[in-house]
Short mmCIF file of C-alpha atoms in Angstrom, two decimals:
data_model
loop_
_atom_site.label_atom_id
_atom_site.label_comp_id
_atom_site.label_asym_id
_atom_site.label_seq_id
_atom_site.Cartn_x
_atom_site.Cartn_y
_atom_site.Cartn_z
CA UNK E 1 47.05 -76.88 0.80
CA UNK E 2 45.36 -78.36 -2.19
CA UNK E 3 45.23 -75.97 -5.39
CA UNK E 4 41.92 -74.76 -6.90
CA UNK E 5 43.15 -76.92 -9.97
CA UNK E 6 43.11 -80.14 -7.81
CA UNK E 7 38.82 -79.35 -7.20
CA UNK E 8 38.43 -77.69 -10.71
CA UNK E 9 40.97 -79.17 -13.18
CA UNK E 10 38.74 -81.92 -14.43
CA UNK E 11 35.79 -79.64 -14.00
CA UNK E 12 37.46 -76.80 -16.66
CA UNK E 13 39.61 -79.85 -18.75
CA UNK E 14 35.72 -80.94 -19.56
CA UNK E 15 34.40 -77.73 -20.67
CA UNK E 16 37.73 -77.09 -22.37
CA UNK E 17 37.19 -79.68 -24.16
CA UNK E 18 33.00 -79.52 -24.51
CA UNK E 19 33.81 -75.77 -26.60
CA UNK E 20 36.35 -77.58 -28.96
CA UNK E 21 34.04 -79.89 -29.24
CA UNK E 22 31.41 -77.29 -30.37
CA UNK E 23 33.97 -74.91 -31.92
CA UNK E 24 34.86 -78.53 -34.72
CA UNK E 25 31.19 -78.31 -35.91
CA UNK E 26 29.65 -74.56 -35.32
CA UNK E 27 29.92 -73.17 -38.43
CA UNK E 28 28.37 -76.11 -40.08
CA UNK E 29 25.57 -76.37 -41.77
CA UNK E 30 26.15 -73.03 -43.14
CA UNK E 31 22.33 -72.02 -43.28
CA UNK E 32 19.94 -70.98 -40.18
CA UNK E 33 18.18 -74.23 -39.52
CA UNK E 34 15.08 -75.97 -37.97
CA UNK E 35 13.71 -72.89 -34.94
CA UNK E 36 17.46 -71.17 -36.27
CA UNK E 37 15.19 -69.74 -39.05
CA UNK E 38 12.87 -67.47 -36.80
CA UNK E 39 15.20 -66.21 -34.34
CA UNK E 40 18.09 -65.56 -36.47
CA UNK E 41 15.98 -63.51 -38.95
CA UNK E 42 14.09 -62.01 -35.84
CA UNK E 43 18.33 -61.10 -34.36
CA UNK E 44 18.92 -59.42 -37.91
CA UNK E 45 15.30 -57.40 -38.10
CA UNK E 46 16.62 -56.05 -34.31
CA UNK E 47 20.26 -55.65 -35.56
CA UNK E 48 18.86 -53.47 -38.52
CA UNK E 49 15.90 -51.13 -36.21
CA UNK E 50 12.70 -53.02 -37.22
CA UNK E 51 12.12 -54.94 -34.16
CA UNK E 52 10.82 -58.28 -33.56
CA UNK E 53 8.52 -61.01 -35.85
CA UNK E 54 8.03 -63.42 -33.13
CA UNK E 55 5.69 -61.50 -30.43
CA UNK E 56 5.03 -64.66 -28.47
CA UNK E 57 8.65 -64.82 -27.34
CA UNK E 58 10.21 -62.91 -24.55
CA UNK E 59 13.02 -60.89 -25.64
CA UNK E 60 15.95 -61.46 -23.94
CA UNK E 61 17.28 -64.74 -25.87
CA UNK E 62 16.39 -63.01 -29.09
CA UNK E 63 18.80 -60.29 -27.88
CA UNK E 64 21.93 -62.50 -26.64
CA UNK E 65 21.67 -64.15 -30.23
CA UNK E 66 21.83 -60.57 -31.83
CA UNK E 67 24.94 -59.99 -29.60
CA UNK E 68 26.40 -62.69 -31.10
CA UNK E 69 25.90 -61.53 -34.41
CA UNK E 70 27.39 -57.77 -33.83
CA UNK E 71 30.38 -59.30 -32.53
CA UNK E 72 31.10 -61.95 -34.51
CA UNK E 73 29.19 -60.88 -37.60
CA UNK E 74 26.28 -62.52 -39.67
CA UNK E 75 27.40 -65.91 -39.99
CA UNK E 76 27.39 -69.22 -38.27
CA UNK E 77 29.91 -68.40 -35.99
CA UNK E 78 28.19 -65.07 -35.29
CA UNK E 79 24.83 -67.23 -34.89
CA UNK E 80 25.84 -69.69 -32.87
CA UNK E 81 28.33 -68.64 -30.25
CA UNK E 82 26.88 -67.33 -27.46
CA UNK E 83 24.43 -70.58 -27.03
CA UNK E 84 27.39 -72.40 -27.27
CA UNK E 85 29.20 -70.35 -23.82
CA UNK E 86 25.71 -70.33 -22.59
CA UNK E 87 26.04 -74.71 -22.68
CA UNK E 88 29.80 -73.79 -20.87
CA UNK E 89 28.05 -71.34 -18.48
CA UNK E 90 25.45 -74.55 -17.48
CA UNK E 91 27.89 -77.16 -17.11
CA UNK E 92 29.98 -74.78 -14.90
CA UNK E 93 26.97 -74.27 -12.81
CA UNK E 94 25.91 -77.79 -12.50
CA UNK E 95 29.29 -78.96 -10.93
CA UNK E 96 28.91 -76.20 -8.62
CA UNK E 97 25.42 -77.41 -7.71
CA UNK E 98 26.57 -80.40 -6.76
CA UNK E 99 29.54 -78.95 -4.66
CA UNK E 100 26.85 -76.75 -3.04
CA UNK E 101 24.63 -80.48 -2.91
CA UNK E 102 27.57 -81.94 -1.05
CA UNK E 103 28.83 -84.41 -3.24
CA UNK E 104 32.29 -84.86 -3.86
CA UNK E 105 34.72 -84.10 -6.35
CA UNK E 106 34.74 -87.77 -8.09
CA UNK E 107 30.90 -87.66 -7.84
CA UNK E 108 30.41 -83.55 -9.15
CA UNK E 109 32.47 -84.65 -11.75
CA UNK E 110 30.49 -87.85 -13.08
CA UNK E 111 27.50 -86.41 -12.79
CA UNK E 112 28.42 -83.36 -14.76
CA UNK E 113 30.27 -85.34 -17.41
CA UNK E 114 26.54 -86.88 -17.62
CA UNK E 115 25.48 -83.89 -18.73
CA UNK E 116 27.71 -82.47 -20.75
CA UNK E 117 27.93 -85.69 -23.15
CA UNK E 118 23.83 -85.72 -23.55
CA UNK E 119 23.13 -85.51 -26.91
CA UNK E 120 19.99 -83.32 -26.21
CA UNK E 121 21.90 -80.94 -24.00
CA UNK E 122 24.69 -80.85 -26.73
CA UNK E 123 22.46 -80.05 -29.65
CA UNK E 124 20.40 -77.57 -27.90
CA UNK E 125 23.64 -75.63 -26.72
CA UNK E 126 24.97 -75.55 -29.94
CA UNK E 127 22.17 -74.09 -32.21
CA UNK E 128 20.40 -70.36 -32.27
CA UNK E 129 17.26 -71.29 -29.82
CA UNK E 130 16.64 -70.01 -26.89
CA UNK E 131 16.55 -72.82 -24.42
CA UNK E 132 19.70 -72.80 -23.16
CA UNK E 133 19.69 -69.34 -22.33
CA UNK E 134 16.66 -69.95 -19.81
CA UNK E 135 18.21 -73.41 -18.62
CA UNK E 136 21.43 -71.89 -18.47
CA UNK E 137 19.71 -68.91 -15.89
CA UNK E 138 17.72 -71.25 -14.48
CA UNK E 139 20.83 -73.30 -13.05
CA UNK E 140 22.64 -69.73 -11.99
CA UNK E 141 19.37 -68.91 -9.87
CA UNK E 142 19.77 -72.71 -8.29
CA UNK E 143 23.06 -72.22 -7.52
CA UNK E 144 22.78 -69.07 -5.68
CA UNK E 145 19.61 -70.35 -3.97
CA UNK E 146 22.08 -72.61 -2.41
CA UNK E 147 24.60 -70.48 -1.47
CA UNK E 148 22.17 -68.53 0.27
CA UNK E 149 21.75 -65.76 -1.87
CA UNK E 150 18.00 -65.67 -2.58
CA UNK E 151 17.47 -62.19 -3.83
CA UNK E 152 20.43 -62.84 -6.29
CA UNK E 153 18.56 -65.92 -7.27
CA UNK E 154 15.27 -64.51 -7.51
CA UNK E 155 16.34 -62.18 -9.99
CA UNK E 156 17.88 -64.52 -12.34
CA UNK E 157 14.83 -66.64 -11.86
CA UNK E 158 13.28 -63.21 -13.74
CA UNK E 159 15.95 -63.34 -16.50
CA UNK E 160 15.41 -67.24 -17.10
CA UNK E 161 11.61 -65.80 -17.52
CA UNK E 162 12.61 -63.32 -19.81
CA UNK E 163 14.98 -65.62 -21.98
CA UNK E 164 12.55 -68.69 -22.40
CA UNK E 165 8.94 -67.86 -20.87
CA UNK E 166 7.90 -69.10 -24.16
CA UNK E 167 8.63 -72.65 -23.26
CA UNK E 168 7.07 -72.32 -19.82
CA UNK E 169 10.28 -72.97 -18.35
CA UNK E 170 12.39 -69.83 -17.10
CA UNK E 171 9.45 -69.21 -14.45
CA UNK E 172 9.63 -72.68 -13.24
CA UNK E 173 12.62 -72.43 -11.35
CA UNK E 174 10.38 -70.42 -8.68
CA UNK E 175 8.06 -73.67 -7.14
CA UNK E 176 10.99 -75.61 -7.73
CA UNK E 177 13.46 -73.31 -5.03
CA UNK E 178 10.10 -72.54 -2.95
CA UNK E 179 8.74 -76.07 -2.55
CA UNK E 180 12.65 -77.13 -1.82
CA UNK E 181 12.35 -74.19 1.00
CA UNK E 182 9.26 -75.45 2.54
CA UNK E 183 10.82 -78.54 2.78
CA UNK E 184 14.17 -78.27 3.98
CA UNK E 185 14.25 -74.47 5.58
CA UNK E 186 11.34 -72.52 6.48
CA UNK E 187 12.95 -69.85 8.56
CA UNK E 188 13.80 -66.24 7.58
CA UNK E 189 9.96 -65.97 5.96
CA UNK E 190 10.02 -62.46 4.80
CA UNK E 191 13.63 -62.60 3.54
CA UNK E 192 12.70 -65.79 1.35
CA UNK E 193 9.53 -64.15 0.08
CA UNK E 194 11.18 -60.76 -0.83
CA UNK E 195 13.73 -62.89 -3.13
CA UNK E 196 10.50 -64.29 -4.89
CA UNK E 197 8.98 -61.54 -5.15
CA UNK E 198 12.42 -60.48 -6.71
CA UNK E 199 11.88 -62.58 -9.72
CA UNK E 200 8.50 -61.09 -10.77
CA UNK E 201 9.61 -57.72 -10.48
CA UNK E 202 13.23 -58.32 -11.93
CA UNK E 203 10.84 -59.65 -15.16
CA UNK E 204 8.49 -56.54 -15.20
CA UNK E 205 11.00 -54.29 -14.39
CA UNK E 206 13.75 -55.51 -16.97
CA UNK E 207 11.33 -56.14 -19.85
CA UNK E 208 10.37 -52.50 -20.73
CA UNK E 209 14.66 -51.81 -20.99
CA UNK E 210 14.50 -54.56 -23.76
CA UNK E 211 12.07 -53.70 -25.10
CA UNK E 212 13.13 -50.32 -25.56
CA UNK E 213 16.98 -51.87 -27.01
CA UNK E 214 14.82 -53.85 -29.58
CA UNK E 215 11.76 -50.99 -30.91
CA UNK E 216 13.03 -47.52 -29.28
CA UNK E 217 10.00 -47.32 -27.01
CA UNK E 218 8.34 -48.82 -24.19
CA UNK E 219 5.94 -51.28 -23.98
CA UNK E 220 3.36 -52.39 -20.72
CA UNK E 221 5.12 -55.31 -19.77
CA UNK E 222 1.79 -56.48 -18.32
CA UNK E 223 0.29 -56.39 -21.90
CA UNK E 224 2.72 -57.71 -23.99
CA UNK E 225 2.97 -60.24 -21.40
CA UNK E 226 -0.69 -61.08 -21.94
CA UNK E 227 0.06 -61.30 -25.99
CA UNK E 228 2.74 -63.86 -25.38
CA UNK E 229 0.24 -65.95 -22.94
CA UNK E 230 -2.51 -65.28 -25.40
CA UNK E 231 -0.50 -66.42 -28.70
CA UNK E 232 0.90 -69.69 -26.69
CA UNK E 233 -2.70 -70.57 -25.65
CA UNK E 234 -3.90 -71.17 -29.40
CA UNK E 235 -0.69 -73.34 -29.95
CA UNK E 236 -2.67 -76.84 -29.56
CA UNK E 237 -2.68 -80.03 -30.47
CA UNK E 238 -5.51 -79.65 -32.13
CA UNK E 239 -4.77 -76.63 -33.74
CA UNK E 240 -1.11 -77.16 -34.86
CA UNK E 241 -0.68 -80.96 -35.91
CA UNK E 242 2.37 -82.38 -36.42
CA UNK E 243 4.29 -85.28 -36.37
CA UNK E 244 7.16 -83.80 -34.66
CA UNK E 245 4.94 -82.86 -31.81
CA UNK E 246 5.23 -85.71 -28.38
CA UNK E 247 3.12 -85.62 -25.45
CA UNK E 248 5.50 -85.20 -21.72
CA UNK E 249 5.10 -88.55 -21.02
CA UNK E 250 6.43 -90.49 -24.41
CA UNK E 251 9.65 -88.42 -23.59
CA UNK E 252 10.89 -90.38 -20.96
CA UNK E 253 9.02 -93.79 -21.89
CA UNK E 254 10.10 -94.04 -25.98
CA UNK E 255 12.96 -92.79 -27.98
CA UNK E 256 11.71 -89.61 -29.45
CA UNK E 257 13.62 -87.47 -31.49
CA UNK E 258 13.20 -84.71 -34.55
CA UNK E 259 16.13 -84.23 -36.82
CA UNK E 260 17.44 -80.70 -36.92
CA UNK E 261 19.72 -81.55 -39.83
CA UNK E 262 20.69 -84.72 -41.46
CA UNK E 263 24.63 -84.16 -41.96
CA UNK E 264 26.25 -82.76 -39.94
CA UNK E 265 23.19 -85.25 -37.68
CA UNK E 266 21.91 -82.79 -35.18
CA UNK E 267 18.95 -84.92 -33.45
CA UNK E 268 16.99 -83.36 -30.79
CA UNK E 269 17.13 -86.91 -28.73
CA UNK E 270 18.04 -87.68 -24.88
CA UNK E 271 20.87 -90.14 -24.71
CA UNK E 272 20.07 -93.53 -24.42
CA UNK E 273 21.81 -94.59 -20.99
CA UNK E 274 20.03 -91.59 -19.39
CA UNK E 275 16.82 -92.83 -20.81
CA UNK E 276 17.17 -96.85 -19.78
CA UNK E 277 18.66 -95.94 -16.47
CA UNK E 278 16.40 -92.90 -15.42
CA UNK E 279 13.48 -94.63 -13.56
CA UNK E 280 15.49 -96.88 -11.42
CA UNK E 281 17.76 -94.18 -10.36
CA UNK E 282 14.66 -92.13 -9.42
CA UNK E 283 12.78 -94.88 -7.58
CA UNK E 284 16.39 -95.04 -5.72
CA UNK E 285 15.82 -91.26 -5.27
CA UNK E 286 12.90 -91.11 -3.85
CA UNK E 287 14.33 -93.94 -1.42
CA UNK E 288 16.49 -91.65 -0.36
CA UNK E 289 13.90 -89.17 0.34
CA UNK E 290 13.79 -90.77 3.88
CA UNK E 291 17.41 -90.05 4.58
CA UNK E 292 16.99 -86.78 4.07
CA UNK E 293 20.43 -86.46 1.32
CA UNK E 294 20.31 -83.15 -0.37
CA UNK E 295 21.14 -84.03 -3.24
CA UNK E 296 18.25 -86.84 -3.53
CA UNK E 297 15.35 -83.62 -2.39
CA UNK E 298 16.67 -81.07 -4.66
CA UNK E 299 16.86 -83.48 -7.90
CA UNK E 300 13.29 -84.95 -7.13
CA UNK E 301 12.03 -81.05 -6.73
CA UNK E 302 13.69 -80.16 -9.52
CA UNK E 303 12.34 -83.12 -11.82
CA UNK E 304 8.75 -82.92 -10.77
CA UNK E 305 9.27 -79.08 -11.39
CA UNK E 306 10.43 -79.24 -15.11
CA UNK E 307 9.46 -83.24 -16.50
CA UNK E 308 6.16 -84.03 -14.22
CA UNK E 309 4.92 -80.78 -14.10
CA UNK E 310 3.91 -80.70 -17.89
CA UNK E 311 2.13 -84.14 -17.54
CA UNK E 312 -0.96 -82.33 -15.71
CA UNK E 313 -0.23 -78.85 -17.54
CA UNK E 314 -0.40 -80.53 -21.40
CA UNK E 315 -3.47 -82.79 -20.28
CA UNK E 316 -5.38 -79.18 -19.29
CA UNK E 317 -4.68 -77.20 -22.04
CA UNK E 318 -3.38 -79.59 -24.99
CA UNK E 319 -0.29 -77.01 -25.20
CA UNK E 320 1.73 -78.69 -27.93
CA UNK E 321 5.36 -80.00 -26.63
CA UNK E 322 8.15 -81.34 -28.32
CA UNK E 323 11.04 -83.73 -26.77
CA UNK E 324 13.43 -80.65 -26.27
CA UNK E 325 10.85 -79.28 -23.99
CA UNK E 326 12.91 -81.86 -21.97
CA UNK E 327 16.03 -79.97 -22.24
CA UNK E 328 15.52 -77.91 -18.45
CA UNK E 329 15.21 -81.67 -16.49
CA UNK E 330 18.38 -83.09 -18.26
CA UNK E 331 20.52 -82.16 -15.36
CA UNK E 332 17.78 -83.29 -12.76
CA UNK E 333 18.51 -86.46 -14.49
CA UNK E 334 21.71 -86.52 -14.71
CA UNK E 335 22.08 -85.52 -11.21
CA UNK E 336 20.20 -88.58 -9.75
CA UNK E 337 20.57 -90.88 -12.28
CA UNK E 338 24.58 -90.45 -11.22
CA UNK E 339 24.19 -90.24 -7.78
CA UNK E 340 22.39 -92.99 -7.85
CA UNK E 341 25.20 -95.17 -9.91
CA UNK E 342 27.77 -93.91 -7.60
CA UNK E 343 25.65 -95.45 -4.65
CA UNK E 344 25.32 -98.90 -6.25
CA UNK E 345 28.89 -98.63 -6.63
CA UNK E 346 29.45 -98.44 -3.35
CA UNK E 347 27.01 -101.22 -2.32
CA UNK E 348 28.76 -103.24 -4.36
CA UNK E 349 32.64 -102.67 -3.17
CA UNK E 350 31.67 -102.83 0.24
CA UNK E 351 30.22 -106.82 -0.40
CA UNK E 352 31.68 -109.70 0.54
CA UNK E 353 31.26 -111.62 -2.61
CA UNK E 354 34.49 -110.67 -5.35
CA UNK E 355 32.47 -111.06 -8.19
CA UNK E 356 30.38 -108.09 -7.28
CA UNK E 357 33.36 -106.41 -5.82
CA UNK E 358 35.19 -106.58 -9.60
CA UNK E 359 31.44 -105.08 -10.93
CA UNK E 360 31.64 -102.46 -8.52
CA UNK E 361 35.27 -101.61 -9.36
CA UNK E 362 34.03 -101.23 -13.17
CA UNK E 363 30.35 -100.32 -13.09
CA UNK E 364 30.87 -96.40 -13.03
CA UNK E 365 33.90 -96.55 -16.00
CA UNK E 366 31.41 -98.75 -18.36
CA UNK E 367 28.70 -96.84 -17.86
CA UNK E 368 30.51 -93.75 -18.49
CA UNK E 369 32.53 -95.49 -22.07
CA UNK E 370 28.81 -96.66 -23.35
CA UNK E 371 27.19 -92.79 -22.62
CA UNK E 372 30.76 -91.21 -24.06
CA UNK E 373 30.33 -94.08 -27.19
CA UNK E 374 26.47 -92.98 -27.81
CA UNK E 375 26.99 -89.06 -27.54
CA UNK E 376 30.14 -89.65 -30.40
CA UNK E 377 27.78 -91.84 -32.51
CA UNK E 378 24.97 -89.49 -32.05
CA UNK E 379 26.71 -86.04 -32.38
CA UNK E 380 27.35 -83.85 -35.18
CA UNK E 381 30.77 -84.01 -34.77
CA UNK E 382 32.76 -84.87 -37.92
CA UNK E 383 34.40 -88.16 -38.50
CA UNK E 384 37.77 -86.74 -37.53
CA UNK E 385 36.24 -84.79 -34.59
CA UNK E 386 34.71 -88.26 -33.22
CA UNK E 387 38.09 -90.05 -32.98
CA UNK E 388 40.05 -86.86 -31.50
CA UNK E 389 37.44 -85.86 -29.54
CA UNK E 390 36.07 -89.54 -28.03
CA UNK E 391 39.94 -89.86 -27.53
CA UNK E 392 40.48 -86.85 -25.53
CA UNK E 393 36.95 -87.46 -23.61
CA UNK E 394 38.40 -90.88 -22.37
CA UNK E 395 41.69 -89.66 -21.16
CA UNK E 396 39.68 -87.16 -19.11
CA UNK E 397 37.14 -89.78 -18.08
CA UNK E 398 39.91 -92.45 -16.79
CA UNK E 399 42.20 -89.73 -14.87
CA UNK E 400 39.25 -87.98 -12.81
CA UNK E 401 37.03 -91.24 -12.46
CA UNK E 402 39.82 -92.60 -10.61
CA UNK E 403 40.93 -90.28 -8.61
CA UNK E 404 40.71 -91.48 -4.83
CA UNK E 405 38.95 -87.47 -3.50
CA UNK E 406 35.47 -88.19 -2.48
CA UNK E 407 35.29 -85.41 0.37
CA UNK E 408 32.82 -83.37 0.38
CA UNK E 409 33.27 -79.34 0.00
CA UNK E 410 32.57 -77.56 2.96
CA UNK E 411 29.87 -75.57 2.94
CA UNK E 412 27.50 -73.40 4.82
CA UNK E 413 23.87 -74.89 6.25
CA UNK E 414 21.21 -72.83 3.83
CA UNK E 415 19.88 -70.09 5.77
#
């Protein structure tokens, strides 16, 4: 009987090694920067009994961050921390998504190794903001959506509203599972609307409780809901210039970026290989729409929910945007953009021609080298950290990219 190392190893060897990763450069620099600056002072005004400064933003990220900071004190470490085990949490929780997807070990494991080496998804779980605290519960309500558990799910679909309904996307988890329902289930109505149902009422119900942690009193959530929604509304184009603002569509067309800090580099920028290779891995996607593959349905439903969606919703009300708005469809990316990689692999060891049988045999190991190469040249890792840690990311890479398990894990039909 195989050991729950031989399925996880390379899965916990990779965050093992993503936390070092983020341990070598989390205390540096040693001042709250770019966003850091509100929500760190807004974790302190909480810490000391005066509440919050930022009204428009939901209170549950501002909290975690302040956790952070009573543990491990007022410092970067103390700052910092508990986005970084919220990045772990989401990597964990991909892999399982794609276990739960049907993939196989060898193909979990690339496509989470995709994630975890994206330079936008690195930055942004390594800094005081809170989008990775509504990705990272975004991904938990996915998962158990999956497994079946859609009351679970539609309550953590209310947390990833409370941690990051400021950047419209903790709530958008909710078409993404229900349109994926309509399409694939549609049985067990009532059930599957009580667990959305769930995620508005785990949201109204959970919000007062915070609220009452951060001011010592309660607060109509439907109100200060309404203030949030009311302050986000003025945020325009037109009324906030800048020339770090990008409109949805340059994200994914253009290298954008914004510099956080310029040494230790942390750019806000989505990894080059995941940029050039994204649209023909989605055309390839939606190919395989007609097959009905699971994986292929869930990562176009959960792309159009988090990248397309804002296309429409920036166009109607000029809500201003910035590339890390990308941050929730980085694993929708990496999740097709690898699948579909894996499949061309495949094509291409199965043809009679050698030439394309030697690409095949290398196709998946270069593409993974170049995306491991650009995440050490684009992270803020320090020159030592880049050599030790591009070393030990290679070793991992080689071992589990060659391993022969493909199988899928068995798991139950979603009911």
């Amino acid at each position: 009987m195989k050991s729950i190392y031989y399925f996880y190893g390379g899965l916990m060897v990779l965050v093992g090694l993503f936390l070092a990763a983020h341990f070598a450069v989390v205390a540096s620099p040693t001042t709250p920067f770019f966003d850091e600056k509100y929500y760190i002072v807004d974790a302190r005004h909480i810490i000391a009994g005066d509440g919050t400064d930022r009204i428009e933003h939901p209170p549950l990220g501002k909290l975690i961050i302040s956790s952070g900071i009573l543990i491990f004190g007022d410092n970067p470490f103390g700052w910092r921390i508990m986005p970084v085990l919220f990045g772990a949490a989401s990597i964990v929780l991909l892999y399982l998504i794609c276990r739960r997807l049907n993939l196989g070990g060898r193909a979990a494991f690339f496509v989470t190794f995709l994630f975890a080496l994206e330079n936008l998804s690195f930055v942004q779980s390594g800094i005081a903001m809170l989008d990775v605290f509504s990705v990272t519960f975004m991904l938990a309500s996915f998962y158990l959506y999956l497994r079946g558990n859609w009351l679970s799910s539609g309550v953590f679909i209310g947390l990833a509203g409370l941690a990051g309904l400021a950047k419209l996307t903790g709530f958008l988890a909710l078409p993404i599972i229900a349109l994926h329902w309509l399409l694939t289930n549609r049985r067990k109505v009532r059930r599957f609307a009580l667990s959305l149902a769930a995620a508005p009422a785990a949201y109204l119900a959970v919000l007062p409780l915070l609220d009452w942690v951060i001011w010592g009193k309660f607060i109509n959530p439907v109100t200060e809901t309404k203030t949030m929604l009311d302050v986000l509304s003025a945020s325009t184009f037109a009324n906030l210039p800048s020339e770090m603002l990008s409109r949805p569509w340059e994200w994914l067309t253009q290298i954008e970026l914004i510099t956080y800090w310029p040494e230790p580099h942390y750019l806000a920028m989505l990894s080059p290989t995941l940029l050039l290779l994204w649209l023909p891995a989605a055309i390839y996607t939606v190919a395989k729409l007609r097959d009905k593959a699971p994986w292929a349905l869930f990562a176009a439903v959960w792309f159009a929910g988090t990248y397309l969606l804002w296309i429409p919703a920036t166009l109607i009300t000029d809500r201003i945007s910035y590339i890390f708005y990308l941050y929730p469809a980085v694993p929708a990316i990496a999740l097709f953009t690898g699948c579909a990689l894996l499949a061309l692999e495949s094509r291409l060891l199965r043809d009679r021609l050698v030439w394309r049988v030697k690409v095949g045999r290398w196709l998946i190991t270069v593409v993974a080298l170049i995306h491991l190469g650009l995440f050490i040249y684009l992270s803020p890792l320090p020159y030592w950290g880049k050599l030790v840690f591009g070393l030990a990311f290679y070793v991992l890479l080689r071992y589990y990219l060659n391993r022969a398990d493909n199988e899928p894990l068995n798991t139950e039909v979603l009911t």
